[in-house]
CSV table of C-alpha atoms in Angstrom, one decimal:
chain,number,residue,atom,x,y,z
A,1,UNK,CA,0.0,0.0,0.0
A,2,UNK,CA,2.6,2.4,1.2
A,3,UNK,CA,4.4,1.5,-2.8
A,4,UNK,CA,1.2,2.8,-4.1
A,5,UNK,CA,1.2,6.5,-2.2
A,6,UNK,CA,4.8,6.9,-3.4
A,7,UNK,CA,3.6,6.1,-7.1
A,8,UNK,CA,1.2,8.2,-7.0
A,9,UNK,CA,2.9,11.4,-5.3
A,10,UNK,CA,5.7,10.9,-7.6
A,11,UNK,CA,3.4,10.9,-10.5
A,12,UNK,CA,1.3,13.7,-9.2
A,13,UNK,CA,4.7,15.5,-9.0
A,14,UNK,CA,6.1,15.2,-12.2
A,15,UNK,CA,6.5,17.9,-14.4
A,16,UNK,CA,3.7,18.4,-17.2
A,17,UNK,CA,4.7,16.5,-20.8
A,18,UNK,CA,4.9,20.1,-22.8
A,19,UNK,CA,3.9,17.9,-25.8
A,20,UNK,CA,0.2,18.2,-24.4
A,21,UNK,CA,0.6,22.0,-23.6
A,22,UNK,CA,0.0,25.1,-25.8
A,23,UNK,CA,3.8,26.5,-27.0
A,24,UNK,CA,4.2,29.5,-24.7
A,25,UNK,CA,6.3,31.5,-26.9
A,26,UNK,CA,4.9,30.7,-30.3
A,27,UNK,CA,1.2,32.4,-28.1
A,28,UNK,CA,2.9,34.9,-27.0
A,29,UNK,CA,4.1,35.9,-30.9
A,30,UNK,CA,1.0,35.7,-32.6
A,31,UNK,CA,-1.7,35.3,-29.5
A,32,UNK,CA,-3.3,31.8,-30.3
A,33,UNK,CA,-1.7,28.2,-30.8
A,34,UNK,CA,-4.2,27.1,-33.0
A,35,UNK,CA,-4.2,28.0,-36.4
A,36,UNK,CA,-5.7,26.7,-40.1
A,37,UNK,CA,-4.5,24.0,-42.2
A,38,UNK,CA,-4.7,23.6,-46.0
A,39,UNK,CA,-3.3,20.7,-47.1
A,40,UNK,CA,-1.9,20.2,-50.3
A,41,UNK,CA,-2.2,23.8,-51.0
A,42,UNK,CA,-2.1,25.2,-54.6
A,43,UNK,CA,-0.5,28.2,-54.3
A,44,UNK,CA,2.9,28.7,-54.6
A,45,UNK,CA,5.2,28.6,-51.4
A,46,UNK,CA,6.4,32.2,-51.1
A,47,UNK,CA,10.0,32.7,-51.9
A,48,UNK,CA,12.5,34.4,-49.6
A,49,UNK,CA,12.3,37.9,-48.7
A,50,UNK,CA,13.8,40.2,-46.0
A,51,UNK,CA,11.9,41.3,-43.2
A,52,UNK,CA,11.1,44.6,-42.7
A,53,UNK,CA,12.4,47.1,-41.0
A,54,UNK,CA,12.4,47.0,-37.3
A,55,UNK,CA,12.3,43.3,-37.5
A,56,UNK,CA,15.1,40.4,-37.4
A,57,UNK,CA,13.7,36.8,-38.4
A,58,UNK,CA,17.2,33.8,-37.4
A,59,UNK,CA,15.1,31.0,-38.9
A,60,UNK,CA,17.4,28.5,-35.9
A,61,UNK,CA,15.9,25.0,-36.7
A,62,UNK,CA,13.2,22.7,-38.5
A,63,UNK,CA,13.2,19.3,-37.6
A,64,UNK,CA,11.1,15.9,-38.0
A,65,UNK,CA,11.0,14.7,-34.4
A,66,UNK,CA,8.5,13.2,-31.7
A,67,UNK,CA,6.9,15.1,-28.8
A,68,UNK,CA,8.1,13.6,-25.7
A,69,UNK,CA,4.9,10.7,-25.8
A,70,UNK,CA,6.6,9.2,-28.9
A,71,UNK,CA,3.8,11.1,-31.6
A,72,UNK,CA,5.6,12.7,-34.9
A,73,UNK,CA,6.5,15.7,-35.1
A,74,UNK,CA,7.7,18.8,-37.0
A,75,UNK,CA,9.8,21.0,-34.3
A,76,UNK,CA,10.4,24.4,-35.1
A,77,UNK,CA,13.0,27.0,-33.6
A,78,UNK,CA,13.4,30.8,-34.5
A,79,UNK,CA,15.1,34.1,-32.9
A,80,UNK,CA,12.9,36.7,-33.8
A,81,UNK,CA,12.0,40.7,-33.2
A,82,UNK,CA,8.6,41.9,-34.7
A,83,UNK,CA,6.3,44.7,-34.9
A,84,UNK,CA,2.6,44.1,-34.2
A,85,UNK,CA,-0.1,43.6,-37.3
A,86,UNK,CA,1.1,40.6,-39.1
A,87,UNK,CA,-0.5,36.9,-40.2
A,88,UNK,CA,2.1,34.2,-40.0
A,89,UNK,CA,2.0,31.0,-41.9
A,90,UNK,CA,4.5,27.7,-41.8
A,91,UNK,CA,4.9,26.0,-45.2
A,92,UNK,CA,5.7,22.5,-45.0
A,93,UNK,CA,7.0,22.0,-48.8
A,94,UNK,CA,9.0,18.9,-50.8
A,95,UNK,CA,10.4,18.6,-53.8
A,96,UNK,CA,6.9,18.5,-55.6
A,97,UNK,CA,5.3,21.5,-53.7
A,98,UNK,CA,3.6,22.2,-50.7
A,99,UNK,CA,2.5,19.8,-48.3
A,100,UNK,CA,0.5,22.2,-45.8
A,101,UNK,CA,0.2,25.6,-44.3
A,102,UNK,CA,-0.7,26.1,-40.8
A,103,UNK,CA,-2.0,30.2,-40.9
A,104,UNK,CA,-3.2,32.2,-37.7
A,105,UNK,CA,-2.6,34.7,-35.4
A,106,UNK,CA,-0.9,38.8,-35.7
A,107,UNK,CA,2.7,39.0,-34.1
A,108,UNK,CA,2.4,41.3,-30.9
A,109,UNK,CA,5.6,43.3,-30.4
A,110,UNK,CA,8.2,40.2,-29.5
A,111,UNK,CA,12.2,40.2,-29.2
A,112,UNK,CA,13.1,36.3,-28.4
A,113,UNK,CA,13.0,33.0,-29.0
A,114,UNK,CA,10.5,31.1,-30.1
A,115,UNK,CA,9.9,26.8,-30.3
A,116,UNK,CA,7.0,25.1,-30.7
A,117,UNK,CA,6.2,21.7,-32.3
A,118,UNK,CA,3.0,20.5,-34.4
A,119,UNK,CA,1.9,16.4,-34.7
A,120,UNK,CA,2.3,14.8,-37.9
A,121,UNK,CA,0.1,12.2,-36.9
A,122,UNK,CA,-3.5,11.7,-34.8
A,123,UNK,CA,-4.8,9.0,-33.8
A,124,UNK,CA,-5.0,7.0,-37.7
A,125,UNK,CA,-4.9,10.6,-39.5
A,126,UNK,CA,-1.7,11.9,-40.5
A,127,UNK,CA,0.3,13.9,-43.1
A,128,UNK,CA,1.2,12.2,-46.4
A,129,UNK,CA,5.3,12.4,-46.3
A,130,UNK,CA,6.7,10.8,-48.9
A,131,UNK,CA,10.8,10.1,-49.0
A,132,UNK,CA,12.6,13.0,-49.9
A,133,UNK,CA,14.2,16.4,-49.0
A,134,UNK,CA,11.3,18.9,-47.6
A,135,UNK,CA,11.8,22.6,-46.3
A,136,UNK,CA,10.1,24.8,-43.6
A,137,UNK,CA,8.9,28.4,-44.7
A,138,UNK,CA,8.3,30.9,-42.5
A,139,UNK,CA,6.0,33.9,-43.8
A,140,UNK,CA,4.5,36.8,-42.2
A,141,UNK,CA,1.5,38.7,-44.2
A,142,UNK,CA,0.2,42.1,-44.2
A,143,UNK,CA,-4.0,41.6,-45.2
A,144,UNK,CA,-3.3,44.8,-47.8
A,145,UNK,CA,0.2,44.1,-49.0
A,146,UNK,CA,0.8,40.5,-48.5
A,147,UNK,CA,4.1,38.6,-47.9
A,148,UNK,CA,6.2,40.9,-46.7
A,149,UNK,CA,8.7,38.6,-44.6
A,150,UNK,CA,9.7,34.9,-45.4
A,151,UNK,CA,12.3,32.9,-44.4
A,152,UNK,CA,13.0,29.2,-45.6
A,153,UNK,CA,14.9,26.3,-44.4
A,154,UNK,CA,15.4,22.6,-44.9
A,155,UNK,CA,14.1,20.1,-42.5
A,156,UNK,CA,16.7,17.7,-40.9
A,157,UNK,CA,15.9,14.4,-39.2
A,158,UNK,CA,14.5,11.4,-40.7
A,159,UNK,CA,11.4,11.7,-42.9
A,160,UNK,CA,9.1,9.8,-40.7
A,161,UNK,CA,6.5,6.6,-41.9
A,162,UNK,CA,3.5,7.6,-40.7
A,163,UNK,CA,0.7,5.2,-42.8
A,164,UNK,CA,-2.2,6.2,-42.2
A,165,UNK,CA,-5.1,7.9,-43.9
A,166,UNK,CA,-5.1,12.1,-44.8
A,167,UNK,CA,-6.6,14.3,-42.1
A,168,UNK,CA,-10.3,14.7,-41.7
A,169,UNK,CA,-12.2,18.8,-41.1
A,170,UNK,CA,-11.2,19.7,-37.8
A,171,UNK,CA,-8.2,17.6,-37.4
A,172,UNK,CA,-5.4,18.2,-34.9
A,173,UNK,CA,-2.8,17.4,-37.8
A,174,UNK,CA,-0.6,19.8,-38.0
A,175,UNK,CA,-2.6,22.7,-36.2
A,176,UNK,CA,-1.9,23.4,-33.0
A,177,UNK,CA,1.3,24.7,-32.0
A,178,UNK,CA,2.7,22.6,-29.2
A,179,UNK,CA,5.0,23.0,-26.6
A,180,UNK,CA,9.1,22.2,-27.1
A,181,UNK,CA,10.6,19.8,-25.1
A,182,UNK,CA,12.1,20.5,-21.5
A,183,UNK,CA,15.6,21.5,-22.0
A,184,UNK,CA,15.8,22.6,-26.1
């Protein structure tokens, strides 16, 4: 009995698994966690372009990973400064276009880091990956002028097998914008 009250205190005193919790940073850039997802978008992926001024975009990392309960995941990692006022969007592109675009939010004023990670895969829905090289875009859009920041970069890490079938309306796949884990 007395091995079952230790269990549980040491369970009830772990640390929260950030995988299950909203990305504090990535809300506190653009206010929500939750965005929209097109899959298979057909527009273009916006090329590269500078940010402007008053703002510094260090596109740090974009990598296939798993949150710390073992589900895929695409892990993102950025030092940035904005301005309030603009839409951001992340591209997930291969060699035969884009994959999906997670859209939401308007950047707050922010000077910092910012990580946060999005599942490939729910339950039996996930992202069709094929094998291959794919690249993370980072774009920020003014309503009236449209892209006016984007930064691109290619994904490291293993292309993961996720089988599966495509996501459904209102999946999770790919829209919410988790939390990194402890120590990255």
């Amino acid at each position: 009995m007395l091995g079952l009250v230790v269990a549980a205190l040491l369970v009830a005193c772990e640390k929260p698994d950030p995988s299950f919790q909203t990305s504090p940073s990535a809300k506190a850039l653009v206010g929500t966690s939750t965005g929209n997802v097109a899959l298979n978008p057909l527009e273009p992926v916006p090329a590269a372009m500078a940010p402007p001024e008053g703002w510094e975009i260090a596109f740090n990392l974009a990598l296939f990973d798993k949150l710390e309960n073992g589900t895929q995941s695409l892990r993102i990692l950025m030092t940035i400064r904005t301005k309030p006022g603009l839409g951001m969007e992340l591209w997930l592109s291969n060699q035969n276009g884009a994959v999906a675009r997670w859209s939401g939010g308007s950047t707050g004023k922010y000077d910092g880091v910012v990580c946060w990670q999005m599942k490939l895969r729910e339950g039996e829905e996930s992202l069709t990956l094929s094998p291959g090289t794919y690249t993370a875009t980072l774009v920020f859009r003014d309503v009236e002028k449209g892209v006016v920041a984007a930064r691109a970069l290619k994904v490291t890490g293993n292309v993961p097998k996720l089988g599966g079938r495509g996501p459904g309306q209102g999946s999770a796949v790919f829209r919410d914008l988790l939390g990194c884990p402890r120590g990255s």
